[in-house]
Amino acid sequence: QKEVEQNSGPLSVPEGAIASLNCTYSDRGSQSFFWYRQYSGKSPELIMFIYSNGDKEDGRFTAQLNKASQYVSLLIRDSQPSDSATYLCAVIQGAQKLVFGQGTRLTINP
Amino acid sequence: NAGVTQTPKFRILKIGQSMTLQCTQDMNHNYMYWYRQDPGMGLKLIYYSVGAGITDKGEVPNGYNVSRSTTEDFPLRLELAAPSQTSVYFCASTQDTYNEQFFGPGTRLTVL
């Protein structure tokens, strides 16, 4: 089992709809979780991080964490074409390094 | 602040050649990382450093070496390049692992 798993997609969502991205992790002791966005040919940039069970909202983005089920998700409300990118889930391992999932490619259709 | 800078942006190597990918950060971060990203894949950790003089292997260290003589610089050395090392290489830094990692623009390497 991979340490961090994501559906590689592509995920296609109409403009204005909610995009839902999911990530599962294998290490039950993981504490901190990150969502990075990567545009084609560019470097990753942080969108959100979450440490506690429940929801964390930042503008159109909501991160959801369920430690009992070992999944973390990212919701993007009112999706815009500029949200089209690859979204990488990452989990801290051993307090010193991040483990990344393979990423989900999201396309927002006008 | 320039953030994290990487050179070169692009490079083509022949099999068996060697090269050094440069990474510099001006944020006085303790932690620095080297990742590789193959097409359509996530980031795989090659090596990391928690401070000057301290380095450790990541998930895919074979064929690479690193050093960290200063806080600012973390070069990645490829010895005897192989086609399997064709990838995009990202350097990143952070003040502590529970905060955001800042990424450089990447180096696109092709080994023919």
mmCIF file of C-alpha atoms in Angstrom:
data_model
loop_
_atom_site.group_PDB
_atom_site.id
_atom_site.type_symbol
_atom_site.label_atom_id
_atom_site.label_comp_id
_atom_site.label_asym_id
_atom_site.label_seq_id
_atom_site.Cartn_x
_atom_site.Cartn_y
_atom_site.Cartn_z
ATOM 1 C CA GLN A 1 0.000 0.000 0.000
ATOM 2 C CA LYS A 2 1.344 3.412 -0.942
ATOM 3 C CA GLU A 3 1.895 5.764 1.963
ATOM 4 C CA VAL A 4 -0.182 8.544 0.401
ATOM 5 C CA GLU A 5 -2.718 7.732 -2.296
ATOM 6 C CA GLN A 6 -4.682 9.988 -4.576
ATOM 7 C CA ASN A 7 -6.864 9.349 -7.580
ATOM 8 C CA SER A 8 -4.673 10.568 -10.445
ATOM 9 C CA GLY A 9 -7.718 11.665 -12.463
ATOM 10 C CA PRO A 10 -8.164 13.541 -14.603
ATOM 11 C CA LEU A 11 -11.103 15.039 -12.733
ATOM 12 C CA SER A 12 -13.298 17.246 -14.873
ATOM 13 C CA VAL A 13 -15.659 19.735 -13.196
ATOM 14 C CA PRO A 14 -17.880 22.420 -14.764
ATOM 15 C CA GLU A 15 -17.139 26.039 -13.908
ATOM 16 C CA GLY A 16 -18.979 27.186 -10.790
ATOM 17 C CA ALA A 17 -19.367 23.664 -9.380
ATOM 18 C CA ILE A 18 -17.642 22.126 -6.346
ATOM 19 C CA ALA A 19 -14.472 20.145 -7.013
ATOM 20 C CA SER A 20 -13.731 17.402 -4.482
ATOM 21 C CA LEU A 21 -10.245 15.947 -4.199
ATOM 22 C CA ASN A 22 -9.453 13.020 -1.932
ATOM 23 C CA CYS A 23 -6.327 11.576 -0.334
ATOM 24 C CA THR A 24 -5.769 8.581 1.939
ATOM 25 C CA TYR A 25 -2.690 7.840 4.020
ATOM 26 C CA SER A 26 -1.344 4.695 5.623
ATOM 27 C CA ASP A 27 0.487 5.948 8.739
ATOM 28 C CA ARG A 28 -2.120 6.231 11.470
ATOM 29 C CA GLY A 29 0.267 8.377 13.514
ATOM 30 C CA SER A 30 0.443 11.147 10.902
ATOM 31 C CA GLN A 31 -0.364 14.557 12.351
ATOM 32 C CA SER A 32 -0.001 17.181 9.667
ATOM 33 C CA PHE A 33 -1.390 17.313 6.143
ATOM 34 C CA PHE A 34 -0.794 19.659 3.250
ATOM 35 C CA TRP A 35 -2.405 20.430 -0.095
ATOM 36 C CA TYR A 36 -0.168 21.856 -2.812
ATOM 37 C CA ARG A 37 -1.256 23.123 -6.227
ATOM 38 C CA GLN A 38 1.006 22.709 -9.239
ATOM 39 C CA TYR A 39 0.355 24.362 -12.572
ATOM 40 C CA SER A 40 1.797 22.638 -15.623
ATOM 41 C CA GLY A 41 5.529 23.302 -15.888
ATOM 42 C CA LYS A 42 5.636 25.159 -12.567
ATOM 43 C CA SER A 43 6.692 24.322 -9.030
ATOM 44 C CA PRO A 44 4.233 23.327 -6.281
ATOM 45 C CA GLU A 45 2.732 26.035 -4.073
ATOM 46 C CA LEU A 46 0.943 25.545 -0.772
ATOM 47 C CA ILE A 47 -2.826 26.003 -0.704
ATOM 48 C CA MET A 48 -3.752 24.719 2.730
ATOM 49 C CA PHE A 49 -2.521 22.731 5.674
ATOM 50 C CA ILE A 50 -4.580 21.026 8.363
ATOM 51 C CA TYR A 51 -3.638 19.465 11.681
ATOM 52 C CA SER A 52 -6.905 18.826 13.494
ATOM 53 C CA ASN A 53 -9.909 16.662 12.734
ATOM 54 C CA GLY A 54 -12.733 18.506 11.031
ATOM 55 C CA ASP A 55 -12.853 21.283 8.471
ATOM 56 C CA LYS A 56 -10.606 24.234 7.776
ATOM 57 C CA GLU A 57 -11.795 26.941 5.416
ATOM 58 C CA ASP A 58 -9.805 29.549 3.498
ATOM 59 C CA GLY A 59 -11.788 31.481 0.916
ATOM 60 C CA ARG A 60 -13.121 29.059 -1.706
ATOM 61 C CA PHE A 61 -11.010 26.206 -0.328
ATOM 62 C CA THR A 62 -11.967 23.808 2.484
ATOM 63 C CA ALA A 63 -9.711 21.062 3.793
ATOM 64 C CA GLN A 64 -11.340 18.184 5.657
ATOM 65 C CA LEU A 65 -9.480 15.735 7.870
ATOM 66 C CA ASN A 66 -10.756 12.450 9.281
ATOM 67 C CA LYS A 67 -7.975 10.741 11.226
ATOM 68 C CA ALA A 68 -10.081 7.723 12.190
ATOM 69 C CA SER A 69 -10.669 6.916 8.509
ATOM 70 C CA GLN A 70 -7.221 8.179 7.482
ATOM 71 C CA TYR A 71 -8.325 10.488 4.754
ATOM 72 C CA VAL A 72 -7.990 14.131 3.962
ATOM 73 C CA SER A 73 -9.908 15.974 1.290
ATOM 74 C CA LEU A 74 -9.906 19.351 -0.442
ATOM 75 C CA LEU A 75 -13.081 21.037 -1.626
ATOM 76 C CA ILE A 76 -12.962 23.914 -4.084
ATOM 77 C CA ARG A 77 -16.201 25.893 -4.247
ATOM 78 C CA ASP A 78 -17.272 28.004 -7.223
ATOM 79 C CA SER A 79 -14.558 26.389 -9.359
ATOM 80 C CA GLN A 80 -12.816 28.678 -11.835
ATOM 81 C CA PRO A 81 -10.810 27.798 -14.967
ATOM 82 C CA SER A 82 -7.752 29.137 -13.115
ATOM 83 C CA ASP A 83 -8.172 26.256 -10.639
ATOM 84 C CA SER A 84 -7.183 23.818 -13.401
ATOM 85 C CA ALA A 85 -3.959 22.263 -12.107
ATOM 86 C CA THR A 86 -2.559 19.182 -10.406
ATOM 87 C CA TYR A 87 -3.272 19.002 -6.674
ATOM 88 C CA LEU A 88 -0.748 17.202 -4.498
ATOM 89 C CA CYS A 89 -1.568 15.817 -1.063
ATOM 90 C CA ALA A 90 1.383 15.553 1.347
ATOM 91 C CA VAL A 91 1.818 14.070 4.810
ATOM 92 C CA ILE A 92 4.646 14.640 7.297
ATOM 93 C CA GLN A 93 6.707 11.512 7.934
ATOM 94 C CA GLY A 94 9.074 11.112 10.840
ATOM 95 C CA ALA A 95 8.813 14.815 11.776
ATOM 96 C CA GLN A 96 11.381 15.785 9.151
ATOM 97 C CA LYS A 97 10.055 15.126 5.680
ATOM 98 C CA LEU A 98 6.954 15.209 3.526
ATOM 99 C CA VAL A 99 5.598 12.254 1.593
ATOM 100 C CA PHE A 100 3.606 13.255 -1.481
ATOM 101 C CA GLY A 101 0.816 11.482 -3.279
ATOM 102 C CA GLN A 102 0.965 11.167 -7.058
ATOM 103 C CA GLY A 103 -1.370 14.122 -7.520
ATOM 104 C CA THR A 104 -4.843 14.589 -9.012
ATOM 105 C CA ARG A 105 -5.146 16.473 -12.276
ATOM 106 C CA LEU A 106 -8.168 18.800 -12.152
ATOM 107 C CA THR A 107 -9.727 20.451 -15.195
ATOM 108 C CA ILE A 108 -12.426 23.120 -14.833
ATOM 109 C CA ASN A 109 -14.568 23.373 -17.943
ATOM 110 C CA PRO A 110 -15.963 26.839 -18.822
ATOM 111 C CA ASN B 1 14.050 37.998 -1.101
ATOM 112 C CA ALA B 2 14.711 35.756 -4.088
ATOM 113 C CA GLY B 3 13.395 32.717 -2.170
ATOM 114 C CA VAL B 4 14.723 29.423 -3.523
ATOM 115 C CA THR B 5 16.781 29.596 -6.696
ATOM 116 C CA GLN B 6 17.968 26.706 -8.847
ATOM 117 C CA THR B 7 20.431 26.498 -11.703
ATOM 118 C CA PRO B 8 20.449 25.466 -14.445
ATOM 119 C CA LYS B 9 16.833 25.554 -15.686
ATOM 120 C CA PHE B 10 17.460 22.957 -18.391
ATOM 121 C CA ARG B 11 20.259 20.509 -19.086
ATOM 122 C CA ILE B 12 20.906 17.637 -21.469
ATOM 123 C CA LEU B 13 23.510 15.092 -20.386
ATOM 124 C CA LYS B 14 25.000 12.126 -22.128
ATOM 125 C CA ILE B 15 25.013 8.767 -20.371
ATOM 126 C CA GLY B 16 27.946 8.564 -17.968
ATOM 127 C CA GLN B 17 28.453 12.320 -17.610
ATOM 128 C CA SER B 18 28.294 14.048 -14.234
ATOM 129 C CA MET B 19 26.839 17.364 -13.136
ATOM 130 C CA THR B 20 25.848 19.404 -10.105
ATOM 131 C CA LEU B 21 22.426 20.979 -9.684
ATOM 132 C CA GLN B 22 22.677 24.141 -7.632
ATOM 133 C CA CYS B 23 20.131 25.249 -5.015
ATOM 134 C CA THR B 24 20.317 28.404 -2.901
ATOM 135 C CA GLN B 25 17.823 29.919 -0.454
ATOM 136 C CA ASP B 26 17.981 33.336 1.196
ATOM 137 C CA MET B 27 15.368 32.769 3.916
ATOM 138 C CA ASN B 28 17.777 31.349 6.501
ATOM 139 C CA HIS B 29 15.841 28.078 6.532
ATOM 140 C CA ASN B 30 17.303 25.103 8.336
ATOM 141 C CA TYR B 31 15.579 22.384 6.323
ATOM 142 C CA MET B 32 16.316 21.809 2.642
ATOM 143 C CA TYR B 33 15.126 19.066 0.303
ATOM 144 C CA TRP B 34 15.752 17.655 -3.145
ATOM 145 C CA TYR B 35 12.871 16.011 -5.009
ATOM 146 C CA ARG B 36 12.487 14.523 -8.432
ATOM 147 C CA GLN B 37 9.210 14.482 -10.356
ATOM 148 C CA ASP B 38 8.669 12.118 -13.242
ATOM 149 C CA PRO B 39 5.898 12.887 -15.786
ATOM 150 C CA GLY B 40 2.414 12.557 -14.309
ATOM 151 C CA MET B 41 3.783 11.603 -10.912
ATOM 152 C CA GLY B 42 4.160 13.165 -7.506
ATOM 153 C CA LEU B 43 7.392 14.250 -5.868
ATOM 154 C CA LYS B 44 9.891 11.687 -4.627
ATOM 155 C CA LEU B 45 12.415 12.722 -1.989
ATOM 156 C CA ILE B 46 16.056 12.174 -2.954
ATOM 157 C CA TYR B 47 17.987 13.734 -0.039
ATOM 158 C CA TYR B 48 17.291 16.221 2.683
ATOM 159 C CA SER B 49 19.203 18.294 5.214
ATOM 160 C CA VAL B 50 18.161 19.582 8.639
ATOM 161 C CA GLY B 51 21.052 22.042 8.891
ATOM 162 C CA ALA B 52 24.564 22.798 7.715
ATOM 163 C CA GLY B 53 26.719 19.680 7.834
ATOM 164 C CA ILE B 54 23.756 17.296 8.267
ATOM 165 C CA THR B 55 22.233 15.343 5.391
ATOM 166 C CA ASP B 56 20.188 12.175 5.091
ATOM 167 C CA LYS B 57 18.791 9.911 2.390
ATOM 168 C CA GLY B 58 15.232 10.074 1.180
ATOM 169 C CA GLU B 59 13.230 7.553 -0.800
ATOM 170 C CA VAL B 60 15.344 7.480 -4.013
ATOM 171 C CA PRO B 61 18.987 8.410 -3.188
ATOM 172 C CA ASN B 62 20.822 5.981 -5.500
ATOM 173 C CA GLY B 63 22.931 7.744 -8.136
ATOM 174 C CA TYR B 64 22.970 11.060 -6.249
ATOM 175 C CA ASN B 65 25.059 12.797 -3.622
ATOM 176 C CA VAL B 66 24.599 15.982 -1.619
ATOM 177 C CA SER B 67 26.524 18.259 0.695
ATOM 178 C CA ARG B 68 25.483 21.138 2.956
ATOM 179 C CA SER B 69 28.423 23.288 3.937
ATOM 180 C CA THR B 70 26.363 26.468 4.464
ATOM 181 C CA THR B 71 22.798 27.233 5.498
ATOM 182 C CA GLU B 72 22.092 28.782 2.095
ATOM 183 C CA ASP B 73 23.360 26.155 -0.357
ATOM 184 C CA PHE B 74 22.377 22.534 -0.957
ATOM 185 C CA PRO B 75 23.877 21.211 -4.217
ATOM 186 C CA LEU B 76 22.854 17.860 -5.711
ATOM 187 C CA ARG B 77 25.528 15.879 -7.522
ATOM 188 C CA LEU B 78 24.743 13.323 -10.233
ATOM 189 C CA GLU B 79 27.534 10.886 -10.940
ATOM 190 C CA LEU B 80 27.476 8.665 -14.035
ATOM 191 C CA ALA B 81 24.165 9.927 -15.409
ATOM 192 C CA ALA B 82 21.670 7.305 -16.575
ATOM 193 C CA PRO B 83 18.472 7.643 -18.674
ATOM 194 C CA SER B 84 16.471 6.744 -15.541
ATOM 195 C CA GLN B 85 17.574 10.076 -14.056
ATOM 196 C CA THR B 86 15.677 12.011 -16.718
ATOM 197 C CA SER B 87 13.250 14.033 -14.616
ATOM 198 C CA VAL B 88 12.405 17.450 -13.221
ATOM 199 C CA TYR B 89 14.330 18.220 -10.044
ATOM 200 C CA PHE B 90 12.938 20.540 -7.388
ATOM 201 C CA CYS B 91 14.744 21.987 -4.415
ATOM 202 C CA ALA B 92 12.697 23.175 -1.434
ATOM 203 C CA SER B 93 13.291 24.738 1.947
ATOM 204 C CA THR B 94 11.384 25.388 5.160
ATOM 205 C CA GLN B 95 12.074 26.805 8.583
ATOM 206 C CA ASP B 96 10.493 23.786 10.250
ATOM 207 C CA THR B 97 8.770 20.712 8.874
ATOM 208 C CA TYR B 98 5.320 21.664 10.167
ATOM 209 C CA ASN B 99 5.258 24.741 7.969
ATOM 210 C CA GLU B 100 5.131 25.405 4.257
ATOM 211 C CA GLN B 101 7.933 24.182 2.034
ATOM 212 C CA PHE B 102 9.032 26.785 -0.501
ATOM 213 C CA PHE B 103 10.014 25.359 -3.867
ATOM 214 C CA GLY B 104 12.498 26.527 -6.443
ATOM 215 C CA PRO B 105 11.511 26.750 -10.126
ATOM 216 C CA GLY B 106 12.992 23.349 -10.964
ATOM 217 C CA THR B 107 15.653 21.934 -13.264
ATOM 218 C CA ARG B 108 14.544 19.866 -16.249
ATOM 219 C CA LEU B 109 17.197 17.224 -16.893
ATOM 220 C CA THR B 110 17.357 14.885 -19.872
ATOM 221 C CA VAL B 111 19.897 12.053 -20.069
ATOM 222 C CA LEU B 112 20.450 10.642 -23.552
#
